[in-house]
């Protein structure tokens, strides 16, 4: 089977004798197929690319017309989509018990903390209202002073009320995470989108991989720029204690100095002008939105946006070998289907909104977690990054 | 200006939609109900909003990310 990496590595053997111009066109077609798959979240890892995009029967050349490539990819992707989603959700099911256990640990204590914060905000509102009343009764205070103070107290009350709304939304989700299988469903929702695969758990972290190689490009024909780089597959940690993402290498990664991505520095991500939205998602414990925003930052590049490093400076680093965890992951076989797979697939269609989900399924109460998980494969996080970062 | 058929359009990170009533990239932008600052590519190449679409093209809108890191 010829996947994209195989074709590029063995291009002379695959394509046979071609002129420089013809080879350039073939590689351009491959680059476009890779970019298109990444942008549309279609995983090509199991596709026979040469066969799928063959120019004609018996030929070893690929079609090069982008519109023809679009037609074939979208037609076949529609058929492959369900299979891809099943495969991704199976990875989640394999770790379901551990996810539930982690959810109970991480979110159980947080419910009390959020309830405490809500009570604090309510006390502040009561204090401000009492202060307003005292000012009204204060005969010695000038009207100007009263009006000024009233405005400040009113703004403070409004701020506290907004904070209470956000905290109460966060409380609903946190309670669900702590007491139902909501976290499992949200992880399934994340992977059914197609951009991410679930990789396992390490400490307080949920681990994800990008389902495809990340392709970044910088094109400006007027400026003579035509740059496309394969950044490789990344591993992402979602730390549930701090509600924070970090990005790490997995395989096929490029580097520029110590940076593994234009917007990543020492694992931390620069969200730029979308940082406030990411922080809002963090505060609301909305892991689906956090991972969605991260997928956009990882797959977008603009030199005008002030990256840590320019895309042009990134090179494939031969000193980043495929790690043992990567080799093990690539060799793993897909587990068989089961009833839980069908249930999660039905319950977490990416087009469903939370309301429909609640009506059709309802939260499943978690039972006491079975501490002995002999059937589950133990995963060791090998990259040596500090889980406390 | 004729309308292109079977144009696949999406916002990066969102779900792709097939559109049948677009003449330009701007039409696709409006069909997707977008608002705000986005850059557009057609078949992987950056284009302006007045780019005229033809059948089976792929339009991708990316949010204009940034602010220095």
mmCIF file with all atom_site columns, N, CA and C in Angstrom, chain A residues 32 35-36 39-41 66-67 70-71 74 81 217 219 221-222 263 270-273 292 296 299-300 305-308 350, chain B residues 8 10-16 39 41-46 48 54-58 60 62-69:
data_model
loop_
_atom_site.group_PDB
_atom_site.id
_atom_site.type_symbol
_atom_site.label_atom_id
_atom_site.label_alt_id
_atom_site.label_comp_id
_atom_site.label_asym_id
_atom_site.label_entity_id
_atom_site.label_seq_id
_atom_site.pdbx_PDB_ins_code
_atom_site.Cartn_x
_atom_site.Cartn_y
_atom_site.Cartn_z
_atom_site.occupancy
_atom_site.B_iso_or_equiv
_atom_site.pdbx_formal_charge
_atom_site.auth_seq_id
_atom_site.auth_comp_id
_atom_site.auth_asym_id
_atom_site.auth_atom_id
_atom_site.pdbx_PDB_model_num
ATOM 1   N N  . UNK A 1 32  ? -0.580  18.856 -2.247  1.00 0.00 ? 32  UNK A N  1
ATOM 2   C CA . UNK A 1 32  ? -1.956  19.346 -2.171  1.00 0.00 ? 32  UNK A CA 1
ATOM 3   C C  . UNK A 1 32  ? -2.870  18.318 -1.506  1.00 0.00 ? 32  UNK A C  1
ATOM 4   N N  . UNK A 1 35  ? -2.255  18.536 2.212   1.00 0.00 ? 35  UNK A N  1
ATOM 5   C CA . UNK A 1 35  ? -2.817  19.768 2.781   1.00 0.00 ? 35  UNK A CA 1
ATOM 6   C C  . UNK A 1 35  ? -4.339  19.666 2.843   1.00 0.00 ? 35  UNK A C  1
ATOM 7   N N  . UNK A 1 36  ? -4.946  19.188 1.767   1.00 0.00 ? 36  UNK A N  1
ATOM 8   C CA . UNK A 1 36  ? -6.400  19.075 1.694   1.00 0.00 ? 36  UNK A CA 1
ATOM 9   C C  . UNK A 1 36  ? -6.918  18.130 2.789   1.00 0.00 ? 36  UNK A C  1
ATOM 10  N N  . UNK A 1 39  ? -6.652  19.904 6.212   1.00 0.00 ? 39  UNK A N  1
ATOM 11  C CA . UNK A 1 39  ? -7.624  20.984 6.413   1.00 0.00 ? 39  UNK A CA 1
ATOM 12  C C  . UNK A 1 39  ? -9.040  20.444 6.586   1.00 0.00 ? 39  UNK A C  1
ATOM 13  N N  . UNK A 1 40  ? -9.366  19.338 5.899   1.00 0.00 ? 40  UNK A N  1
ATOM 14  C CA . UNK A 1 40  ? -10.719 18.786 5.982   1.00 0.00 ? 40  UNK A CA 1
ATOM 15  C C  . UNK A 1 40  ? -10.809 17.671 7.022   1.00 0.00 ? 40  UNK A C  1
ATOM 16  N N  . UNK A 1 41  ? -9.724  17.454 7.761   1.00 0.00 ? 41  UNK A N  1
ATOM 17  C CA . UNK A 1 41  ? -9.682  16.472 8.852   1.00 0.00 ? 41  UNK A CA 1
ATOM 18  C C  . UNK A 1 41  ? -9.982  15.066 8.361   1.00 0.00 ? 41  UNK A C  1
ATOM 19  N N  . UNK A 1 66  ? -6.247  19.933 -9.341  1.00 0.00 ? 66  UNK A N  1
ATOM 20  C CA . UNK A 1 66  ? -6.794  20.026 -7.968  1.00 0.00 ? 66  UNK A CA 1
ATOM 21  C C  . UNK A 1 66  ? -8.277  19.708 -7.902  1.00 0.00 ? 66  UNK A C  1
ATOM 22  N N  . UNK A 1 67  ? -9.039  20.076 -8.935  1.00 0.00 ? 67  UNK A N  1
ATOM 23  C CA . UNK A 1 67  ? -10.486 19.822 -8.883  1.00 0.00 ? 67  UNK A CA 1
ATOM 24  C C  . UNK A 1 67  ? -10.767 18.332 -8.958  1.00 0.00 ? 67  UNK A C  1
ATOM 25  N N  . UNK A 1 70  ? -9.973  16.975 -5.583  1.00 0.00 ? 70  UNK A N  1
ATOM 26  C CA . UNK A 1 70  ? -11.085 17.292 -4.672  1.00 0.00 ? 70  UNK A CA 1
ATOM 27  C C  . UNK A 1 70  ? -12.209 16.273 -4.830  1.00 0.00 ? 70  UNK A C  1
ATOM 28  N N  . UNK A 1 71  ? -12.609 16.049 -6.086  1.00 0.00 ? 71  UNK A N  1
ATOM 29  C CA . UNK A 1 71  ? -13.741 15.144 -6.360  1.00 0.00 ? 71  UNK A CA 1
ATOM 30  C C  . UNK A 1 71  ? -13.491 13.780 -5.752  1.00 0.00 ? 71  UNK A C  1
ATOM 31  N N  . UNK A 1 74  ? -13.220 13.812 -1.703  1.00 0.00 ? 74  UNK A N  1
ATOM 32  C CA . UNK A 1 74  ? -14.478 14.038 -0.984  1.00 0.00 ? 74  UNK A CA 1
ATOM 33  C C  . UNK A 1 74  ? -15.449 12.883 -1.167  1.00 0.00 ? 74  UNK A C  1
ATOM 34  N N  . UNK A 1 81  ? -15.688 8.056  6.274   1.00 0.00 ? 81  UNK A N  1
ATOM 35  C CA . UNK A 1 81  ? -15.833 8.877  7.485   1.00 0.00 ? 81  UNK A CA 1
ATOM 36  C C  . UNK A 1 81  ? -16.299 8.044  8.686   1.00 0.00 ? 81  UNK A C  1
ATOM 37  N N  . UNK A 1 217 ? 1.505   26.358 5.445   1.00 0.00 ? 217 UNK A N  1
ATOM 38  C CA . UNK A 1 217 ? 1.982   26.947 4.197   1.00 0.00 ? 217 UNK A CA 1
ATOM 39  C C  . UNK A 1 217 ? 1.999   28.465 4.299   1.00 0.00 ? 217 UNK A C  1
ATOM 40  N N  . UNK A 1 219 ? 1.958   31.273 1.278   1.00 0.00 ? 219 UNK A N  1
ATOM 41  C CA . UNK A 1 219 ? 1.957   31.502 -0.160  1.00 0.00 ? 219 UNK A CA 1
ATOM 42  C C  . UNK A 1 219 ? 1.539   32.926 -0.460  1.00 0.00 ? 219 UNK A C  1
ATOM 43  N N  . UNK A 1 221 ? 1.975   34.828 -4.110  1.00 0.00 ? 221 UNK A N  1
ATOM 44  C CA . UNK A 1 221 ? 2.600   34.794 -5.435  1.00 0.00 ? 221 UNK A CA 1
ATOM 45  C C  . UNK A 1 221 ? 3.177   36.129 -5.828  1.00 0.00 ? 221 UNK A C  1
ATOM 46  N N  . UNK A 1 222 ? 2.552   37.209 -5.339  1.00 0.00 ? 222 UNK A N  1
ATOM 47  C CA . UNK A 1 222 ? 3.061   38.552 -5.696  1.00 0.00 ? 222 UNK A CA 1
ATOM 48  C C  . UNK A 1 222 ? 4.433   38.757 -5.089  1.00 0.00 ? 222 UNK A C  1
ATOM 49  N N  . UNK A 1 263 ? 4.122   28.509 16.636  1.00 0.00 ? 263 UNK A N  1
ATOM 50  C CA . UNK A 1 263 ? 3.385   29.123 17.730  1.00 0.00 ? 263 UNK A CA 1
ATOM 51  C C  . UNK A 1 263 ? 3.525   28.360 19.047  1.00 0.00 ? 263 UNK A C  1
ATOM 52  N N  . UNK A 1 270 ? 1.026   29.891 21.864  1.00 0.00 ? 270 UNK A N  1
ATOM 53  C CA . UNK A 1 270 ? 0.640   31.284 21.723  1.00 0.00 ? 270 UNK A CA 1
ATOM 54  C C  . UNK A 1 270 ? -0.661  31.344 20.941  1.00 0.00 ? 270 UNK A C  1
ATOM 55  N N  . UNK A 1 271 ? -1.743  31.753 21.597  1.00 0.00 ? 271 UNK A N  1
ATOM 56  C CA . UNK A 1 271 ? -3.040  31.829 20.925  1.00 0.00 ? 271 UNK A CA 1
ATOM 57  C C  . UNK A 1 271 ? -3.297  33.202 20.313  1.00 0.00 ? 271 UNK A C  1
ATOM 58  N N  . UNK A 1 272 ? -2.398  34.146 20.572  1.00 0.00 ? 272 UNK A N  1
ATOM 59  C CA . UNK A 1 272 ? -2.541  35.464 19.959  1.00 0.00 ? 272 UNK A CA 1
ATOM 60  C C  . UNK A 1 272 ? -3.871  36.108 20.298  1.00 0.00 ? 272 UNK A C  1
ATOM 61  N N  . UNK A 1 273 ? -4.548  36.628 19.251  1.00 0.00 ? 273 UNK A N  1
ATOM 62  C CA . UNK A 1 273 ? -5.782  37.367 19.496  1.00 0.00 ? 273 UNK A CA 1
ATOM 63  C C  . UNK A 1 273 ? -6.958  36.467 19.871  1.00 0.00 ? 273 UNK A C  1
ATOM 64  N N  . UNK A 1 292 ? -10.597 22.379 20.067  1.00 0.00 ? 292 UNK A N  1
ATOM 65  C CA . UNK A 1 292 ? -10.959 22.914 18.752  1.00 0.00 ? 292 UNK A CA 1
ATOM 66  C C  . UNK A 1 292 ? -10.116 24.139 18.431  1.00 0.00 ? 292 UNK A C  1
ATOM 67  N N  . UNK A 1 296 ? -6.971  24.841 15.427  1.00 0.00 ? 296 UNK A N  1
ATOM 68  C CA . UNK A 1 296 ? -6.870  25.964 14.485  1.00 0.00 ? 296 UNK A CA 1
ATOM 69  C C  . UNK A 1 296 ? -5.484  26.612 14.576  1.00 0.00 ? 296 UNK A C  1
ATOM 70  N N  . UNK A 1 299 ? -2.785  24.489 12.927  1.00 0.00 ? 299 UNK A N  1
ATOM 71  C CA . UNK A 1 299 ? -2.873  24.268 11.483  1.00 0.00 ? 299 UNK A CA 1
ATOM 72  C C  . UNK A 1 299 ? -2.931  25.560 10.676  1.00 0.00 ? 299 UNK A C  1
ATOM 73  N N  . UNK A 1 300 ? -2.638  26.694 11.326  1.00 0.00 ? 300 UNK A N  1
ATOM 74  C CA . UNK A 1 300 ? -2.662  27.983 10.627  1.00 0.00 ? 300 UNK A CA 1
ATOM 75  C C  . UNK A 1 300 ? -1.311  28.669 10.793  1.00 0.00 ? 300 UNK A C  1
ATOM 76  N N  . UNK A 1 305 ? 1.649   37.477 11.758  1.00 0.00 ? 305 UNK A N  1
ATOM 77  C CA . UNK A 1 305 ? 1.082   37.310 13.088  1.00 0.00 ? 305 UNK A CA 1
ATOM 78  C C  . UNK A 1 305 ? 2.093   37.230 14.218  1.00 0.00 ? 305 UNK A C  1
ATOM 79  N N  . UNK A 1 306 ? 3.358   37.410 13.945  1.00 0.00 ? 306 UNK A N  1
ATOM 80  C CA . UNK A 1 306 ? 4.335   37.405 15.025  1.00 0.00 ? 306 UNK A CA 1
ATOM 81  C C  . UNK A 1 306 ? 4.587   36.046 15.644  1.00 0.00 ? 306 UNK A C  1
ATOM 82  N N  . UNK A 1 307 ? 4.919   35.002 14.816  1.00 0.00 ? 307 UNK A N  1
ATOM 83  C CA . UNK A 1 307 ? 5.224   33.697 15.408  1.00 0.00 ? 307 UNK A CA 1
ATOM 84  C C  . UNK A 1 307 ? 6.557   33.725 16.151  1.00 0.00 ? 307 UNK A C  1
ATOM 85  N N  . UNK A 1 308 ? 6.768   32.695 16.990  1.00 0.00 ? 308 UNK A N  1
ATOM 86  C CA . UNK A 1 308 ? 8.066   32.578 17.666  1.00 0.00 ? 308 UNK A CA 1
ATOM 87  C C  . UNK A 1 308 ? 9.182   32.421 16.634  1.00 0.00 ? 308 UNK A C  1
ATOM 88  N N  . UNK A 1 350 ? -21.026 14.866 15.963  1.00 0.00 ? 350 UNK A N  1
ATOM 89  C CA . UNK A 1 350 ? -20.477 16.205 16.125  1.00 0.00 ? 350 UNK A CA 1
ATOM 90  C C  . UNK A 1 350 ? -21.494 17.286 15.822  1.00 0.00 ? 350 UNK A C  1
ATOM 91  N N  . UNK B 2 8   ? -16.868 22.855 -2.401  1.00 0.00 ? 8   UNK B N  1
ATOM 92  C CA . UNK B 2 8   ? -16.771 22.468 -0.988  1.00 0.00 ? 8   UNK B CA 1
ATOM 93  C C  . UNK B 2 8   ? -16.137 23.626 -0.232  1.00 0.00 ? 8   UNK B C  1
ATOM 94  N N  . UNK B 2 10  ? -15.384 25.473 3.750   1.00 0.00 ? 10  UNK B N  1
ATOM 95  C CA . UNK B 2 10  ? -15.377 25.289 5.193   1.00 0.00 ? 10  UNK B CA 1
ATOM 96  C C  . UNK B 2 10  ? -14.544 26.372 5.850   1.00 0.00 ? 10  UNK B C  1
ATOM 97  N N  . UNK B 2 11  ? -14.787 26.512 7.162   1.00 0.00 ? 11  UNK B N  1
ATOM 98  C CA . UNK B 2 11  ? -13.885 27.286 7.994   1.00 0.00 ? 11  UNK B CA 1
ATOM 99  C C  . UNK B 2 11  ? -12.906 26.282 8.581   1.00 0.00 ? 11  UNK B C  1
ATOM 100 N N  . UNK B 2 12  ? -11.639 26.630 8.643   1.00 0.00 ? 12  UNK B N  1
ATOM 101 C CA . UNK B 2 12  ? -10.640 25.740 9.229   1.00 0.00 ? 12  UNK B CA 1
ATOM 102 C C  . UNK B 2 12  ? -11.081 25.339 10.639  1.00 0.00 ? 12  UNK B C  1
ATOM 103 N N  . UNK B 2 13  ? -11.140 24.034 10.890  1.00 0.00 ? 13  UNK B N  1
ATOM 104 C CA . UNK B 2 13  ? -11.583 23.558 12.199  1.00 0.00 ? 13  UNK B CA 1
ATOM 105 C C  . UNK B 2 13  ? -13.058 23.203 12.231  1.00 0.00 ? 13  UNK B C  1
ATOM 106 N N  . UNK B 2 14  ? -13.806 23.619 11.176  1.00 0.00 ? 14  UNK B N  1
ATOM 107 C CA . UNK B 2 14  ? -15.248 23.341 11.126  1.00 0.00 ? 14  UNK B CA 1
ATOM 108 C C  . UNK B 2 14  ? -15.565 22.196 10.182  1.00 0.00 ? 14  UNK B C  1
ATOM 109 N N  . UNK B 2 15  ? -16.849 22.044 9.894   1.00 0.00 ? 15  UNK B N  1
ATOM 110 C CA . UNK B 2 15  ? -17.300 20.981 8.990   1.00 0.00 ? 15  UNK B CA 1
ATOM 111 C C  . UNK B 2 15  ? -17.438 21.525 7.572   1.00 0.00 ? 15  UNK B C  1
ATOM 112 N N  . UNK B 2 16  ? -17.038 20.720 6.591   1.00 0.00 ? 16  UNK B N  1
ATOM 113 C CA . UNK B 2 16  ? -17.132 21.139 5.189   1.00 0.00 ? 16  UNK B CA 1
ATOM 114 C C  . UNK B 2 16  ? -18.580 21.095 4.728   1.00 0.00 ? 16  UNK B C  1
ATOM 115 N N  . UNK B 2 39  ? -8.761  34.805 6.148   1.00 0.00 ? 39  UNK B N  1
ATOM 116 C CA . UNK B 2 39  ? -8.049  34.677 4.877   1.00 0.00 ? 39  UNK B CA 1
ATOM 117 C C  . UNK B 2 39  ? -8.646  33.476 4.151   1.00 0.00 ? 39  UNK B C  1
ATOM 118 N N  . UNK B 2 41  ? -8.344  30.486 0.942   1.00 0.00 ? 41  UNK B N  1
ATOM 119 C CA . UNK B 2 41  ? -7.577  29.775 -0.076  1.00 0.00 ? 41  UNK B CA 1
ATOM 120 C C  . UNK B 2 41  ? -8.557  28.983 -0.930  1.00 0.00 ? 41  UNK B C  1
ATOM 121 N N  . UNK B 2 42  ? -8.207  28.799 -2.197  1.00 0.00 ? 42  UNK B N  1
ATOM 122 C CA . UNK B 2 42  ? -8.965  27.917 -3.083  1.00 0.00 ? 42  UNK B CA 1
ATOM 123 C C  . UNK B 2 42  ? -7.979  26.870 -3.602  1.00 0.00 ? 42  UNK B C  1
ATOM 124 N N  . UNK B 2 43  ? -8.302  25.616 -3.345  1.00 0.00 ? 43  UNK B N  1
ATOM 125 C CA . UNK B 2 43  ? -7.399  24.514 -3.722  1.00 0.00 ? 43  UNK B CA 1
ATOM 126 C C  . UNK B 2 43  ? -5.988  24.746 -3.187  1.00 0.00 ? 43  UNK B C  1
ATOM 127 N N  . UNK B 2 44  ? -5.909  25.285 -1.976  1.00 0.00 ? 44  UNK B N  1
ATOM 128 C CA . UNK B 2 44  ? -4.623  25.465 -1.310  1.00 0.00 ? 44  UNK B CA 1
ATOM 129 C C  . UNK B 2 44  ? -3.883  26.738 -1.655  1.00 0.00 ? 44  UNK B C  1
ATOM 130 N N  . UNK B 2 45  ? -4.435  27.544 -2.568  1.00 0.00 ? 45  UNK B N  1
ATOM 131 C CA . UNK B 2 45  ? -3.752  28.780 -2.985  1.00 0.00 ? 45  UNK B CA 1
ATOM 132 C C  . UNK B 2 45  ? -4.489  30.000 -2.433  1.00 0.00 ? 45  UNK B C  1
ATOM 133 N N  . UNK B 2 46  ? -3.757  30.970 -1.867  1.00 0.00 ? 46  UNK B N  1
ATOM 134 C CA . UNK B 2 46  ? -4.413  32.168 -1.324  1.00 0.00 ? 46  UNK B CA 1
ATOM 135 C C  . UNK B 2 46  ? -5.119  32.946 -2.439  1.00 0.00 ? 46  UNK B C  1
ATOM 136 N N  . UNK B 2 48  ? -8.187  36.314 -3.288  1.00 0.00 ? 48  UNK B N  1
ATOM 137 C CA . UNK B 2 48  ? -8.972  37.436 -2.788  1.00 0.00 ? 48  UNK B CA 1
ATOM 138 C C  . UNK B 2 48  ? -10.440 37.051 -2.782  1.00 0.00 ? 48  UNK B C  1
ATOM 139 N N  . UNK B 2 54  ? -15.108 27.960 -9.735  1.00 0.00 ? 54  UNK B N  1
ATOM 140 C CA . UNK B 2 54  ? -15.634 27.035 -10.748 1.00 0.00 ? 54  UNK B CA 1
ATOM 141 C C  . UNK B 2 54  ? -15.982 25.722 -10.052 1.00 0.00 ? 54  UNK B C  1
ATOM 142 N N  . UNK B 2 55  ? -16.596 24.827 -10.808 1.00 0.00 ? 55  UNK B N  1
ATOM 143 C CA . UNK B 2 55  ? -17.118 23.586 -10.207 1.00 0.00 ? 55  UNK B CA 1
ATOM 144 C C  . UNK B 2 55  ? -16.020 22.790 -9.499  1.00 0.00 ? 55  UNK B C  1
ATOM 145 N N  . UNK B 2 56  ? -16.403 22.197 -8.382  1.00 0.00 ? 56  UNK B N  1
ATOM 146 C CA . UNK B 2 56  ? -15.562 21.233 -7.633  1.00 0.00 ? 56  UNK B CA 1
ATOM 147 C C  . UNK B 2 56  ? -14.339 21.857 -6.966  1.00 0.00 ? 56  UNK B C  1
ATOM 148 N N  . UNK B 2 57  ? -14.341 23.169 -6.804  1.00 0.00 ? 57  UNK B N  1
ATOM 149 C CA . UNK B 2 57  ? -13.200 23.764 -6.100  1.00 0.00 ? 57  UNK B CA 1
ATOM 150 C C  . UNK B 2 57  ? -13.390 23.648 -4.590  1.00 0.00 ? 57  UNK B C  1
ATOM 151 N N  . UNK B 2 58  ? -12.274 23.793 -3.858  1.00 0.00 ? 58  UNK B N  1
ATOM 152 C CA . UNK B 2 58  ? -12.306 23.690 -2.399  1.00 0.00 ? 58  UNK B CA 1
ATOM 153 C C  . UNK B 2 58  ? -11.876 25.023 -1.814  1.00 0.00 ? 58  UNK B C  1
ATOM 154 N N  . UNK B 2 60  ? -11.239 27.273 1.614   1.00 0.00 ? 60  UNK B N  1
ATOM 155 C CA . UNK B 2 60  ? -10.999 27.148 3.056   1.00 0.00 ? 60  UNK B CA 1
ATOM 156 C C  . UNK B 2 60  ? -10.776 28.543 3.632   1.00 0.00 ? 60  UNK B C  1
ATOM 157 N N  . UNK B 2 62  ? -9.625  30.720 6.870   1.00 0.00 ? 62  UNK B N  1
ATOM 158 C CA . UNK B 2 62  ? -8.907  30.612 8.139   1.00 0.00 ? 62  UNK B CA 1
ATOM 159 C C  . UNK B 2 62  ? -9.072  31.916 8.900   1.00 0.00 ? 62  UNK B C  1
ATOM 160 N N  . UNK B 2 63  ? -9.328  31.822 10.222  1.00 0.00 ? 63  UNK B N  1
ATOM 161 C CA . UNK B 2 63  ? -9.400  33.065 11.000  1.00 0.00 ? 63  UNK B CA 1
ATOM 162 C C  . UNK B 2 63  ? -8.074  33.801 10.903  1.00 0.00 ? 63  UNK B C  1
ATOM 163 N N  . UNK B 2 64  ? -8.136  35.112 10.831  1.00 0.00 ? 64  UNK B N  1
ATOM 164 C CA . UNK B 2 64  ? -6.884  35.895 10.764  1.00 0.00 ? 64  UNK B CA 1
ATOM 165 C C  . UNK B 2 64  ? -6.267  35.894 12.154  1.00 0.00 ? 64  UNK B C  1
ATOM 166 N N  . UNK B 2 65  ? -5.438  34.845 12.408  1.00 0.00 ? 65  UNK B N  1
ATOM 167 C CA . UNK B 2 65  ? -4.846  34.650 13.729  1.00 0.00 ? 65  UNK B CA 1
ATOM 168 C C  . UNK B 2 65  ? -3.785  35.709 13.947  1.00 0.00 ? 65  UNK B C  1
ATOM 169 N N  . UNK B 2 66  ? -3.893  36.393 15.064  1.00 0.00 ? 66  UNK B N  1
ATOM 170 C CA . UNK B 2 66  ? -2.701  36.845 15.670  1.00 0.00 ? 66  UNK B CA 1
ATOM 171 C C  . UNK B 2 66  ? -2.601  37.986 16.592  1.00 0.00 ? 66  UNK B C  1
ATOM 172 N N  . UNK B 2 67  ? -1.369  38.189 16.816  1.00 0.00 ? 67  UNK B N  1
ATOM 173 C CA . UNK B 2 67  ? -0.911  39.114 17.831  1.00 0.00 ? 67  UNK B CA 1
ATOM 174 C C  . UNK B 2 67  ? 0.305   38.502 18.440  1.00 0.00 ? 67  UNK B C  1
ATOM 175 N N  . UNK B 2 68  ? 1.396   39.148 18.409  1.00 0.00 ? 68  UNK B N  1
ATOM 176 C CA . UNK B 2 68  ? 2.732   38.607 18.625  1.00 0.00 ? 68  UNK B CA 1
ATOM 177 C C  . UNK B 2 68  ? 2.918   37.626 19.774  1.00 0.00 ? 68  UNK B C  1
ATOM 178 N N  . UNK B 2 69  ? 3.773   36.660 19.517  1.00 0.00 ? 69  UNK B N  1
ATOM 179 C CA . UNK B 2 69  ? 4.081   35.642 20.511  1.00 0.00 ? 69  UNK B CA 1
ATOM 180 C C  . UNK B 2 69  ? 5.338   36.025 21.292  1.00 0.00 ? 69  UNK B C  1
#
